[in-house]
Amino acid sequence: WKLLHIDATCRYSVRWNRIRFWFMKLASSIYMLVLPMYFHGPLQGLSLWIVSHLVCGETLASLFIVNHMIENVSYAAVSSDNKTARPMTREGRSPMTKSNVPENDWAAVQCQTSVNWSSGSVFWNHFSGGLCHQIEHHLFPGICHTNYVHIHPVVRDTCKEFGVPYQSEASLYVAYFKMLRHLRSLGCEDGGDCWRKFRSDASKTKN
């Protein structure tokens, strides 16, 4: 059993899990597509389904992108020997300069390549489905997102103890602004010089 490129044998080798998977697919199709088409007519029901998916898709993408495409986040790479290389930021530096933890350690890589926003907020954690706690999501993908609010202080303090970066933005607005600025810098042909110019402009604006 595979979901795209992900091996799901451990979960879907169990017959009950396969039944539950297909049952939920069928139930979702009925209440999201069949029932609206039945009560509102085929055209309007289909239109509602398309609009809802477009809106939800854009919302989900907006919540996702700020977690990995943002200022000061690192990007993982694979070395020539097919092992995880040291993650580096856009400027070509490593954020783990004061740590004894290997920079390519699995957990450390998750922290370097992910960014939180509105950490500790019960509302945003529920609204985003846990995406505002992206670091915790990467470190503990098997637990329910409702626990992220409670474990995030432990993760944050542990990162501080071992010198592992734990980047968390104050709000979605702040994270989104930094994401847009980061994307703008990525589109600059002169790379580092352009990056420094925007950082300088931002500092002047802030002051």
Backbone as ProteinMPNN parsed JSONL, in Angstrom:
{"seq_chain_A": "WKLLHIDATCRYSVRWNRIRFWFMKLASSIYMLVLPMYFHGPLQGLSLWIVSHLVCGETLASLFIVNHMIENVSYAAVSSDNKTARPMTREGRSPMTKSNVPENDWAAVQCQTSVNWSSGSVFWNHFSGGLCHQIEHHLFPGICHTNYVHIHPVVRDTCKEFGVPYQSEASLYVAYFKMLRHLRSLGCEDGGDCWRKFRSDASKTKN", "coords_chain_A": {"N_chain_A": [[0.83, -1.199, 0.0], [0.549, 2.157, -0.932], [0.592, 5.696, -0.618], [0.735, 7.933, -2.928], [4.091, 8.546, -3.016], [4.572, 7.571, -0.531], [5.091, 4.986, 1.695], [2.581, 3.162, 3.012], [2.12, 0.791, 4.242], [2.359, -0.066, 6.894], [0.115, 0.997, 8.11], [-2.15, 0.499, 6.435], [-2.108, -2.203, 5.978], [-3.659, -3.432, 7.739], [-6.859, -4.703, 7.816], [-9.198, -3.431, 8.857], [-8.443, -0.747, 8.927], [-8.253, -0.194, 6.219], [-10.917, -0.475, 5.435], [-12.063, 1.584, 6.918], [-10.761, 3.757, 5.734], [-11.782, 3.812, 3.029], [-14.501, 4.036, 3.602], [-14.679, 6.57, 4.818], [-13.862, 8.147, 2.679], [-16.007, 7.75, 0.939], [-18.15, 8.712, 2.514], [-17.387, 11.396, 2.824], [-17.518, 12.288, 0.17], [-20.244, 12.081, -0.267], [-21.481, 13.913, 1.583], [-20.22, 16.265, 0.9], [-20.48, 16.649, -1.828], [-22.555, 15.12, -3.169], [-24.942, 15.524, -1.58], [-25.211, 18.457, -1.556], [-25.639, 18.801, -4.319], [-28.016, 17.437, -4.606], [-29.88, 18.85, -2.991], [-29.637, 21.491, -3.9], [-29.539, 21.436, -6.613], [-27.781, 20.2, -9.522], [-25.908, 21.993, -10.849], [-25.565, 24.261, -9.107], [-24.857, 22.925, -6.769], [-22.465, 21.663, -7.534], [-20.986, 23.942, -8.1], [-20.79, 25.123, -5.554], [-19.207, 23.202, -4.312], [-16.816, 23.402, -5.782], [-16.057, 26.111, -5.287], [-15.768, 26.065, -2.489], [-13.583, 24.315, -2.23], [-11.596, 25.748, -3.562], [-11.367, 28.036, -1.929], [-10.735, 26.882, 0.575], [-8.394, 25.561, -0.172], [-6.67, 27.675, -0.882], [-6.538, 28.993, 1.58], [-5.343, 27.006, 3.173], [-2.88, 26.736, 1.84], [-1.823, 29.274, 2.306], [-1.456, 29.194, 5.05], [0.397, 27.189, 5.238], [2.704, 27.938, 3.731], [4.117, 29.935, 5.085], [5.448, 28.562, 7.017], [7.726, 27.398, 6.002], [8.878, 28.894, 3.969], [10.377, 31.497, 4.579], [11.974, 34.303, 6.141], [15.193, 33.67, 7.564], [14.837, 30.946, 7.847], [16.133, 27.626, 7.429], [17.404, 25.556, 4.757], [17.219, 22.213, 3.912], [19.548, 19.778, 2.624], [21.055, 17.278, 0.48], [23.981, 15.456, 0.778], [26.952, 14.494, -1.141], [27.389, 11.838, -0.525], [24.903, 10.861, -0.193], [23.656, 11.496, 2.201], [22.041, 13.399, 4.81], [22.812, 16.73, 4.51], [24.364, 19.657, 6.015], [21.952, 21.943, 7.014], [21.27, 25.112, 5.538], [20.829, 28.681, 5.632], [19.198, 31.246, 3.612], [21.19, 33.091, 3.228], [23.417, 31.566, 3.285], [24.406, 30.608, 5.723], [24.756, 28.74, 8.804], [22.357, 28.215, 11.337], [23.031, 27.004, 13.679], [25.358, 27.623, 15.468], [26.274, 27.572, 18.019], [26.108, 25.031, 19.32], [26.299, 21.66, 20.451], [25.035, 19.655, 19.26], [24.808, 17.554, 16.417], [24.636, 19.141, 13.25], [23.208, 17.976, 11.211], [21.51, 16.297, 12.49], [18.48, 14.491, 12.859], [16.207, 15.522, 14.324], [17.144, 18.088, 14.865], [17.326, 19.122, 12.297], [14.619, 19.295, 11.602], [13.826, 21.385, 13.261], [15.39, 23.48, 12.29], [14.464, 23.853, 9.72], [11.842, 24.58, 9.86], [9.213, 26.834, 10.873], [7.423, 28.399, 13.461], [4.315, 30.129, 14.224], [2.411, 32.396, 16.166], [2.722, 30.836, 18.492], [1.54, 28.775, 21.118], [-1.035, 29.724, 21.107], [-4.324, 28.87, 21.566], [-6.563, 29.318, 19.98], [-5.506, 29.857, 17.319], [-4.116, 27.495, 16.954], [-6.193, 25.651, 16.829], [-7.687, 26.724, 14.679], [-5.881, 26.573, 12.542], [-5.403, 23.909, 12.411], [-3.228, 22.975, 13.77], [-1.061, 23.844, 12.319], [0.217, 26.2, 12.96], [1.994, 25.475, 14.833], [4.364, 24.33, 13.602], [6.919, 23.245, 13.983], [6.606, 21.476, 16.16], [4.798, 19.811, 14.913], [6.391, 18.599, 12.951], [8.272, 17.301, 14.527], [6.746, 15.565, 16.099], [4.81, 13.892, 14.489], [2.892, 11.969, 14.881], [1.12, 12.513, 16.927], [-1.953, 13.981, 18.154], [-2.965, 17.198, 16.972], [-4.034, 18.868, 18.892], [-2.51, 18.68, 21.119], [-0.255, 20.175, 20.721], [-0.153, 22.799, 21.728], [0.353, 22.364, 24.381], [2.779, 20.993, 24.505], [4.587, 22.647, 23.296], [6.036, 24.604, 24.916], [7.86, 22.92, 26.191], [9.313, 21.849, 24.058], [10.416, 24.205, 23.015], [12.018, 25.09, 25.202], [13.767, 22.937, 25.411], [15.094, 23.073, 22.972], [16.432, 25.502, 23.364], [18.094, 24.755, 25.455], [19.869, 22.961, 24.243], [20.965, 24.456, 22.251], [19.683, 24.596, 19.787], [18.005, 26.086, 17.065], [14.861, 27.728, 17.458], [12.501, 29.014, 15.858], [9.976, 31.322, 16.075], [7.296, 33.218, 15.058], [5.5, 36.215, 15.921], [2.85, 36.473, 15.044], [0.433, 35.471, 12.498], [0.242, 37.471, 10.632], [2.736, 38.842, 10.846], [4.442, 36.744, 10.153], [3.561, 36.256, 7.537], [4.228, 38.63, 6.24], [7.026, 38.552, 6.426], [7.447, 36.293, 4.94], [6.641, 37.104, 2.36], [8.563, 39.069, 1.879], [10.812, 37.491, 1.898], [10.355, 35.807, -0.325], [10.47, 37.738, -2.286], [13.147, 38.43, -2.17], [14.285, 36.037, -3.012], [13.681, 36.094, -5.653], [15.436, 37.885, -6.7], [18.014, 38.716, -8.92], [20.638, 39.322, -8.232], [21.052, 38.093, -5.829], [22.611, 37.838, -2.78], [23.333, 40.596, -2.401], [20.978, 41.896, -3.027], [19.36, 40.824, -1.085], [20.509, 41.896, 1.288], [19.939, 44.556, 0.833], [17.15, 44.694, 1.032], [16.837, 43.935, 3.675], [18.061, 46.07, 4.903], [16.408, 48.169, 4.059], [14.097, 47.403, 5.357], [14.815, 47.69, 8.021], [15.177, 50.445, 8.185], [12.591, 51.284, 7.705], [11.323, 50.234, 9.925], [12.523, 51.687, 11.946]], "CA_chain_A": [[0.0, 0.0, 0.0], [1.274, 3.418, -1.012], [-0.114, 6.94, -0.888], [1.725, 8.582, -3.766], [5.396, 7.929, -2.822], [4.706, 7.224, 0.88], [4.76, 3.607, 2.012], [1.581, 3.142, 4.074], [1.86, -0.608, 4.573], [2.217, -0.225, 8.338], [-1.242, 1.368, 8.517], [-3.219, -0.071, 5.616], [-2.053, -3.66, 5.922], [-4.749, -3.854, 8.625], [-8.112, -4.671, 7.044], [-10.109, -2.44, 9.412], [-7.992, 0.581, 8.503], [-8.605, -0.034, 4.797], [-12.372, -0.27, 5.402], [-12.315, 2.926, 7.432], [-10.264, 4.695, 4.729], [-12.724, 3.919, 1.92], [-15.776, 4.512, 4.128], [-14.587, 8.01, 5.012], [-13.843, 8.745, 1.343], [-17.381, 7.717, 0.434], [-18.966, 9.616, 3.326], [-17.001, 12.767, 2.5], [-18.049, 12.605, -1.163], [-21.705, 12.223, -0.169], [-21.914, 15.147, 2.253], [-19.612, 17.455, 0.3], [-20.818, 16.803, -3.245], [-23.855, 14.535, -3.539], [-26.042, 16.202, -0.883], [-25.434, 19.803, -2.115], [-26.221, 18.692, -5.662], [-29.38, 16.947, -4.456], [-30.736, 19.878, -2.409], [-29.537, 22.773, -4.594], [-29.421, 21.232, -8.045], [-26.426, 19.778, -9.928], [-25.014, 23.093, -11.176], [-25.241, 25.037, -7.916], [-24.149, 22.042, -5.838], [-21.093, 21.507, -8.024], [-20.329, 25.241, -7.936], [-20.468, 25.259, -4.135], [-18.102, 22.285, -4.039], [-15.598, 23.97, -6.387], [-15.691, 27.329, -4.562], [-15.28, 25.702, -1.148], [-12.257, 23.737, -2.354], [-10.676, 26.815, -3.921], [-11.156, 28.872, -0.744], [-10.011, 26.095, 1.576], [-7.06, 25.288, -0.688], [-5.873, 28.901, -0.761], [-6.317, 29.213, 3.012], [-4.366, 26.015, 3.634], [-1.584, 27.087, 1.261], [-1.341, 30.477, 2.987], [-0.997, 28.8, 6.382], [1.536, 26.286, 5.087], [3.905, 28.507, 3.115], [4.886, 30.729, 6.045], [6.193, 27.664, 7.9], [8.963, 26.909, 5.39], [9.428, 29.89, 3.048], [10.35, 32.703, 5.393], [13.306, 34.767, 6.53], [15.988, 32.972, 8.583], [14.644, 29.499, 7.85], [17.195, 26.909, 6.729], [16.977, 24.608, 3.744], [17.964, 20.959, 3.999], [20.16, 19.323, 1.378], [21.626, 15.935, 0.513], [25.394, 15.509, 0.414], [27.369, 13.593, -2.22], [27.285, 10.449, -0.074], [23.47, 10.586, -0.035], [23.262, 11.719, 3.578], [21.537, 14.741, 5.042], [23.878, 17.704, 4.694], [24.082, 20.721, 6.967], [20.992, 22.926, 6.511], [21.794, 26.472, 5.436], [19.839, 29.723, 5.377], [19.273, 31.902, 2.309], [22.461, 33.804, 3.142], [24.507, 30.604, 3.294], [24.957, 30.378, 7.059], [24.07, 27.751, 9.636], [21.872, 28.84, 12.57], [23.484, 26.236, 14.846], [26.772, 27.931, 15.668], [26.601, 27.384, 19.437], [25.458, 23.788, 19.738], [27.064, 20.423, 20.329], [24.2, 18.711, 18.509], [25.165, 17.526, 14.985], [23.737, 20.001, 12.475], [22.344, 17.156, 10.363], [20.671, 15.445, 13.324], [17.12, 14.519, 12.307], [15.355, 16.451, 15.062], [17.679, 19.44, 14.682], [16.959, 19.543, 10.938], [13.207, 19.69, 11.632], [13.739, 22.7, 13.901], [16.05, 24.488, 11.457], [13.758, 24.035, 8.447], [10.439, 24.892, 10.125], [8.984, 28.053, 11.65], [6.109, 28.533, 14.081], [3.744, 31.465, 14.377], [1.375, 32.401, 17.226], [2.93, 29.671, 19.35], [0.819, 28.794, 22.385], [-2.41, 30.205, 20.928], [-5.313, 27.794, 21.409], [-7.414, 29.651, 18.829], [-4.813, 29.643, 16.051], [-3.798, 26.077, 16.856], [-7.416, 24.984, 16.37], [-8.064, 27.25, 13.361], [-4.926, 26.11, 11.523], [-5.208, 22.468, 12.483], [-1.901, 22.711, 14.314], [0.002, 24.309, 11.429], [0.963, 27.293, 13.577], [3.066, 24.807, 15.581], [4.946, 23.476, 12.578], [8.076, 22.531, 14.532], [6.068, 20.342, 16.909], [4.178, 18.924, 13.925], [7.453, 17.821, 12.315], [8.932, 16.455, 15.516], [5.813, 14.56, 16.617], [3.709, 13.8, 13.513], [1.923, 10.936, 15.236], [0.2, 12.901, 17.984], [-3.026, 14.901, 17.744], [-2.511, 18.592, 16.999], [-4.525, 19.57, 20.083], [-1.473, 18.606, 22.151], [0.877, 21.038, 20.389], [-0.143, 23.946, 22.632], [0.866, 21.952, 25.685], [4.165, 20.522, 24.436], [5.467, 23.634, 22.67], [7.028, 25.175, 25.838], [8.892, 21.917, 26.455], [10.153, 21.805, 22.853], [11.148, 25.48, 22.961], [13.043, 25.112, 26.24], [14.755, 21.911, 25.081], [15.911, 23.64, 21.895], [17.298, 26.506, 23.98], [19.082, 24.05, 26.279], [20.874, 22.312, 23.409], [21.464, 25.373, 21.23], [19.007, 24.356, 18.508], [17.107, 27.221, 16.803], [13.411, 27.544, 17.557], [11.992, 30.279, 15.337], [8.531, 31.486, 16.22], [6.861, 34.581, 14.782], [4.469, 36.671, 16.853], [1.505, 36.302, 14.497], [0.364, 35.087, 11.094], [0.51, 38.689, 9.861], [4.184, 39.049, 10.836], [5.036, 35.65, 9.381], [3.207, 36.415, 6.127], [5.024, 39.744, 5.722], [8.397, 38.075, 6.276], [7.439, 35.336, 3.837], [6.608, 37.869, 1.113], [9.863, 39.706, 1.727], [11.754, 36.41, 1.579], [10.109, 35.409, -1.711], [10.965, 38.819, -3.137], [14.606, 38.33, -2.226], [14.628, 34.859, -3.795], [13.522, 36.431, -7.058], [16.437, 38.85, -7.117], [19.098, 38.118, -9.697], [21.929, 39.516, -7.593], [21.121, 37.292, -4.617], [22.955, 38.371, -1.474], [23.285, 42.054, -2.371], [19.568, 42.282, -3.0], [18.858, 40.433, 0.235], [20.961, 42.875, 2.262], [19.253, 45.826, 0.562], [15.803, 44.633, 1.584], [16.955, 43.911, 5.123], [18.381, 47.447, 5.288], [15.192, 48.967, 3.86], [13.135, 47.027, 6.394], [15.281, 48.282, 9.282], [14.887, 51.881, 8.116], [11.134, 51.423, 7.83], [10.964, 49.926, 11.318], [12.991, 52.78, 12.793]], "C_chain_A": [[0.863, 1.247, 0.0], [0.304, 4.57, -1.252], [0.887, 7.844, -1.594], [3.07, 7.87, -3.571], [5.603, 7.439, -1.392], [4.244, 5.786, 1.109], [3.821, 3.581, 3.219], [1.227, 1.724, 4.5], [1.6, -0.793, 6.059], [0.815, 0.098, 8.818], [-2.317, 0.61, 7.74], [-3.08, -1.568, 5.354], [-3.127, -4.253, 6.828], [-6.076, -3.658, 7.903], [-9.07, -3.595, 7.548], [-9.73, -1.027, 8.984], [-8.314, 0.846, 7.041], [-10.097, 0.229, 4.656], [-12.697, 1.153, 5.851], [-11.888, 3.992, 6.427], [-11.292, 4.902, 3.625], [-14.097, 4.403, 2.371], [-15.761, 6.028, 4.287], [-14.511, 8.75, 3.679], [-15.257, 8.831, 0.778], [-18.265, 8.7, 1.189], [-18.657, 11.07, 3.005], [-17.561, 13.197, 1.147], [-19.552, 12.845, -1.115], [-22.085, 13.565, 0.437], [-21.322, 16.398, 1.622], [-20.044, 17.695, -1.141], [-22.227, 16.328, -3.568], [-25.007, 15.286, -2.885], [-26.257, 17.634, -1.371], [-26.06, 19.766, -3.507], [-27.677, 18.241, -5.596], [-30.318, 18.061, -3.989], [-30.733, 21.188, -3.198], [-29.467, 22.642, -6.114], [-27.976, 20.933, -8.435], [-25.462, 20.94, -10.141], [-24.59, 23.87, -9.935], [-24.476, 24.189, -6.9], [-22.7, 21.852, -6.233], [-20.318, 22.805, -7.86], [-19.911, 25.47, -6.486], [-19.26, 24.403, -3.769], [-16.777, 22.849, -4.566], [-15.124, 25.194, -5.613], [-15.12, 26.995, -3.186], [-13.884, 25.121, -1.202], [-11.213, 24.791, -2.73], [-10.336, 27.676, -2.702], [-10.335, 28.123, 0.308], [-8.585, 25.804, 1.126], [-6.143, 26.485, -0.557], [-5.553, 29.208, 0.702], [-5.245, 28.277, 3.542], [-2.972, 26.339, 3.113], [-0.982, 28.299, 1.96], [-0.802, 30.149, 4.377], [0.262, 27.956, 6.313], [2.817, 27.023, 4.687], [4.759, 29.285, 4.108], [5.711, 29.853, 6.98], [7.555, 27.265, 7.34], [9.608, 27.899, 4.423], [9.375, 31.249, 3.733], [11.778, 33.078, 5.78], [13.897, 33.925, 7.657], [15.731, 31.47, 8.676], [15.777, 28.851, 7.064], [16.593, 25.928, 5.735], [17.862, 23.371, 3.807], [18.499, 20.576, 2.625], [20.684, 17.909, 1.569], [23.056, 16.02, 0.013], [25.707, 14.485, -0.668], [27.282, 12.126, -1.826], [25.858, 10.065, 0.291], [23.017, 10.659, 1.421], [22.79, 13.161, 3.735], [22.693, 15.695, 5.331], [23.452, 18.775, 5.688], [23.089, 21.715, 6.367], [21.579, 24.328, 6.55], [20.654, 27.454, 5.172], [20.043, 30.302, 3.979], [20.619, 32.596, 2.12], [23.658, 32.871, 3.171], [25.147, 30.39, 4.648], [24.138, 29.32, 7.795], [23.609, 28.423, 10.921], [22.364, 28.142, 13.829], [24.98, 26.429, 15.06], [27.22, 27.68, 17.103], [25.914, 26.141, 19.982], [26.392, 22.608, 19.538], [26.284, 19.348, 19.589], [24.629, 18.718, 17.045], [24.156, 18.313, 14.164], [22.811, 19.22, 11.564], [21.574, 16.12, 11.166], [19.219, 15.593, 12.894], [16.244, 15.548, 13.004], [15.822, 17.892, 14.884], [17.329, 19.986, 13.304], [15.504, 19.999, 10.9], [13.047, 21.089, 12.22], [14.337, 23.803, 13.027], [15.249, 24.811, 10.2], [12.273, 24.353, 8.622], [10.333, 26.134, 11.002], [7.559, 28.039, 12.201], [5.603, 29.964, 13.973], [2.585, 31.365, 15.374], [1.491, 31.169, 18.113], [2.19, 29.839, 20.673], [-0.622, 29.243, 22.275], [-3.357, 29.034, 20.681], [-6.18, 28.046, 20.182], [-6.722, 29.322, 17.516], [-4.41, 28.186, 15.866], [-5.004, 25.297, 16.339], [-7.775, 25.409, 14.951], [-7.171, 26.701, 12.259], [-4.724, 24.611, 11.522], [-3.814, 22.098, 12.967], [-0.759, 23.235, 13.463], [0.791, 25.474, 12.008], [2.088, 26.752, 14.46], [3.747, 23.807, 14.653], [6.147, 22.674, 13.095], [7.613, 21.301, 15.297], [5.431, 19.316, 15.973], [5.223, 18.034, 13.257], [8.113, 16.859, 13.295], [8.046, 15.307, 15.99], [4.607, 14.42, 15.69], [2.617, 12.811, 13.899], [0.934, 11.33, 16.314], [-0.823, 13.904, 17.464], [-2.562, 16.344, 17.918], [-2.998, 19.36, 18.22], [-3.506, 19.558, 21.217], [-0.324, 19.588, 21.919], [0.99, 22.233, 21.343], [0.531, 23.592, 23.955], [2.33, 21.533, 25.633], [5.123, 21.577, 23.886], [6.434, 24.3, 23.655], [8.174, 24.21, 26.144], [9.865, 21.842, 25.278], [11.015, 23.057, 22.765], [12.299, 25.505, 23.965], [14.142, 24.082, 25.972], [15.678, 22.395, 23.968], [16.897, 24.662, 22.451], [18.419, 25.837, 24.77], [20.218, 23.474, 25.432], [21.381, 23.197, 22.264], [20.888, 25.14, 19.851], [18.022, 25.496, 18.255], [15.64, 26.831, 16.895], [12.78, 28.869, 17.151], [10.476, 30.308, 15.428], [8.174, 32.951, 16.02], [5.651, 34.935, 15.649], [3.048, 36.4, 16.359], [1.578, 35.852, 13.045], [0.678, 36.287, 10.206], [2.007, 38.929, 9.733], [4.865, 37.989, 9.975], [4.768, 35.82, 7.89], [4.02, 37.547, 5.493], [6.468, 39.299, 5.484], [8.507, 37.058, 5.15], [7.459, 36.056, 2.503], [7.949, 38.534, 0.84], [10.921, 38.68, 1.336], [11.59, 35.967, 0.124], [10.626, 36.479, -2.675], [12.482, 38.736, -3.275], [15.051, 37.13, -3.05], [14.521, 35.138, -5.292], [14.535, 37.43, -7.565], [17.593, 38.161, -7.822], [20.441, 38.225, -8.988], [22.002, 38.945, -6.186], [21.41, 38.057, -3.349], [22.866, 39.876, -1.379], [21.854, 42.544, -2.269], [18.965, 41.972, -1.638], [19.239, 41.477, 1.281], [20.257, 44.217, 2.075], [17.864, 45.808, 1.195], [15.827, 44.601, 3.107], [17.233, 45.331, 5.643], [17.164, 48.333, 5.168], [14.176, 48.692, 4.97], [13.513, 47.65, 7.748], [14.986, 49.768, 9.322], [13.411, 52.137, 8.31], [10.701, 51.234, 9.269], [11.349, 51.061, 12.249], [12.237, 54.077, 12.494]], "O_chain_A": [[1.78, 1.39, 0.809], [-0.673, 4.437, -1.989], [1.764, 8.439, -0.968], [3.187, 6.697, -3.927], [6.68, 6.944, -1.061], [3.124, 5.425, 0.749], [4.225, 3.939, 4.326], [0.155, 1.487, 5.057], [0.733, -1.574, 6.451], [0.36, -0.456, 9.819], [-3.287, 0.132, 8.329], [-3.856, -2.136, 4.586], [-3.469, -5.43, 6.707], [-6.374, -2.56, 7.434], [-9.695, -2.909, 6.739], [-10.603, -0.205, 8.71], [-8.614, 1.978, 6.663], [-10.505, 1.062, 3.847], [-13.51, 1.838, 5.231], [-12.562, 5.011, 6.278], [-11.64, 6.04, 3.312], [-14.787, 5.096, 1.624], [-16.729, 6.698, 3.927], [-15.035, 9.857, 3.556], [-15.653, 9.85, 0.213], [-19.041, 9.436, 0.58], [-19.57, 11.892, 2.923], [-18.023, 14.327, 0.99], [-20.075, 13.7, -1.829], [-22.915, 14.283, -0.119], [-21.869, 17.488, 1.793], [-19.982, 18.825, -1.625], [-23.007, 17.061, -4.176], [-25.962, 15.652, -3.57], [-27.408, 18.013, -1.59], [-26.908, 20.596, -3.836], [-28.483, 18.626, -6.443], [-31.419, 18.208, -4.519], [-31.721, 21.922, -3.172], [-29.349, 23.645, -6.818], [-27.048, 21.367, -7.753], [-24.324, 20.892, -9.674], [-23.402, 24.113, -9.728], [-23.555, 24.679, -6.247], [-21.808, 21.876, -5.384], [-19.134, 22.786, -7.523], [-18.81, 25.954, -6.221], [-18.395, 24.832, -3.005], [-15.751, 22.783, -3.89], [-13.937, 25.316, -5.31], [-14.115, 27.569, -2.767], [-13.071, 25.394, -0.319], [-10.075, 24.731, -2.266], [-9.173, 28.005, -2.467], [-9.372, 28.656, 0.858], [-7.665, 25.798, 1.944], [-4.983, 26.349, -0.17], [-4.442, 29.628, 1.028], [-4.346, 28.697, 4.27], [-1.992, 26.231, 3.849], [0.228, 28.353, 2.184], [0.178, 30.742, 4.829], [1.097, 27.997, 7.217], [3.887, 26.761, 5.238], [5.985, 29.3, 3.995], [6.594, 30.361, 7.672], [8.438, 26.845, 8.087], [10.784, 27.747, 4.092], [8.463, 32.044, 3.506], [12.678, 32.238, 5.742], [13.193, 33.52, 8.583], [16.344, 30.791, 9.499], [16.32, 29.455, 6.14], [15.436, 25.526, 5.852], [19.089, 23.463, 3.763], [17.968, 20.998, 1.598], [20.747, 17.406, 2.691], [23.318, 16.587, -1.048], [24.842, 13.705, -1.067], [27.12, 11.261, -2.687], [25.626, 9.079, 0.991], [22.092, 9.952, 1.82], [23.094, 14.025, 2.912], [23.456, 15.495, 6.277], [22.309, 18.791, 6.145], [23.36, 22.28, 5.308], [22.299, 24.684, 7.483], [19.644, 27.1, 4.565], [20.95, 29.893, 3.254], [21.13, 32.685, 1.004], [24.799, 33.327, 3.09], [26.321, 30.025, 4.721], [22.987, 29.047, 7.451], [24.393, 29.138, 11.545], [22.139, 28.635, 14.935], [25.769, 25.507, 14.857], [28.418, 27.585, 17.371], [25.218, 26.204, 20.995], [27.171, 22.562, 18.586], [26.803, 18.264, 19.324], [24.8, 19.794, 16.474], [22.949, 18.168, 14.36], [21.753, 19.717, 11.177], [21.04, 15.167, 10.598], [18.772, 16.7, 12.596], [15.604, 16.364, 12.341], [15.007, 18.807, 14.765], [17.063, 21.179, 13.157], [15.186, 20.986, 10.237], [12.236, 21.882, 11.742], [13.845, 24.931, 13.025], [15.344, 25.919, 9.672], [11.528, 24.391, 7.643], [11.242, 26.447, 11.771], [6.612, 27.707, 11.489], [6.36, 30.887, 13.672], [1.871, 30.362, 15.411], [0.49, 30.535, 18.445], [2.21, 30.913, 21.273], [-1.367, 29.155, 23.25], [-3.207, 28.299, 19.706], [-6.499, 27.122, 19.434], [-7.272, 28.596, 16.688], [-4.369, 27.695, 14.739], [-4.861, 24.394, 15.514], [-8.123, 24.574, 14.116], [-7.647, 26.397, 11.165], [-3.954, 24.091, 10.714], [-3.283, 21.043, 12.62], [0.404, 23.088, 13.84], [1.923, 25.716, 11.59], [3.023, 27.479, 14.797], [3.712, 22.598, 14.885], [6.355, 21.536, 12.674], [8.153, 20.21, 15.114], [5.513, 18.111, 16.207], [4.974, 16.851, 13.021], [8.47, 15.739, 12.932], [8.533, 14.208, 16.252], [3.496, 14.792, 16.066], [1.537, 12.814, 13.309], [0.003, 10.578, 16.6], [-0.592, 14.587, 16.466], [-1.864, 16.675, 18.876], [-2.433, 20.402, 18.554], [-3.621, 20.332, 22.167], [0.49, 19.812, 22.814], [2.092, 22.63, 21.719], [1.198, 24.426, 24.566], [3.052, 21.7, 26.616], [6.34, 21.422, 23.995], [7.577, 24.552, 23.274], [9.316, 24.63, 26.332], [11.08, 21.779, 25.466], [12.208, 22.975, 22.473], [13.418, 25.89, 23.626], [15.311, 24.327, 26.27], [16.886, 22.163, 24.006], [18.063, 24.685, 22.055], [19.559, 26.3, 24.754], [21.379, 23.491, 25.842], [22.137, 22.736, 21.409], [21.532, 25.451, 18.849], [17.264, 25.846, 19.16], [15.237, 25.749, 16.468], [12.551, 29.74, 17.99], [9.789, 29.423, 14.918], [8.683, 33.823, 16.724], [4.883, 34.063, 16.053], [2.15, 36.13, 17.156], [2.648, 35.851, 12.437], [1.304, 36.142, 9.155], [2.501, 39.192, 8.636], [5.749, 38.295, 9.174], [5.646, 35.558, 7.068], [4.45, 37.437, 4.345], [7.062, 39.632, 4.458], [9.538, 36.97, 4.484], [8.206, 35.672, 1.603], [8.416, 38.558, -0.299], [11.815, 38.968, 0.539], [12.581, 35.773, -0.579], [11.153, 36.165, -3.742], [13.03, 38.945, -4.357], [16.083, 37.19, -3.719], [15.191, 34.494, -6.1], [14.506, 37.794, -8.741], [18.087, 37.133, -7.358], [21.288, 37.34, -9.115], [22.914, 39.277, -5.429], [20.577, 38.833, -2.881], [22.374, 40.398, -0.379], [21.55, 43.479, -1.527], [18.168, 42.744, -1.103], [18.396, 41.9, 2.072], [20.008, 44.932, 3.046], [17.447, 46.785, 1.817], [14.95, 45.167, 3.759], [16.712, 45.738, 6.682], [16.896, 49.153, 6.046], [13.496, 49.596, 5.457], [12.649, 48.077, 8.513], [14.591, 50.3, 10.359], [13.018, 53.083, 8.992], [9.842, 51.953, 9.779], [10.636, 51.375, 13.202], [12.504, 55.104, 13.117]]}, "name": "protein", "num_of_chains": 1, "seq": "WKLLHIDATCRYSVRWNRIRFWFMKLASSIYMLVLPMYFHGPLQGLSLWIVSHLVCGETLASLFIVNHMIENVSYAAVSSDNKTARPMTREGRSPMTKSNVPENDWAAVQCQTSVNWSSGSVFWNHFSGGLCHQIEHHLFPGICHTNYVHIHPVVRDTCKEFGVPYQSEASLYVAYFKMLRHLRSLGCEDGGDCWRKFRSDASKTKN"}
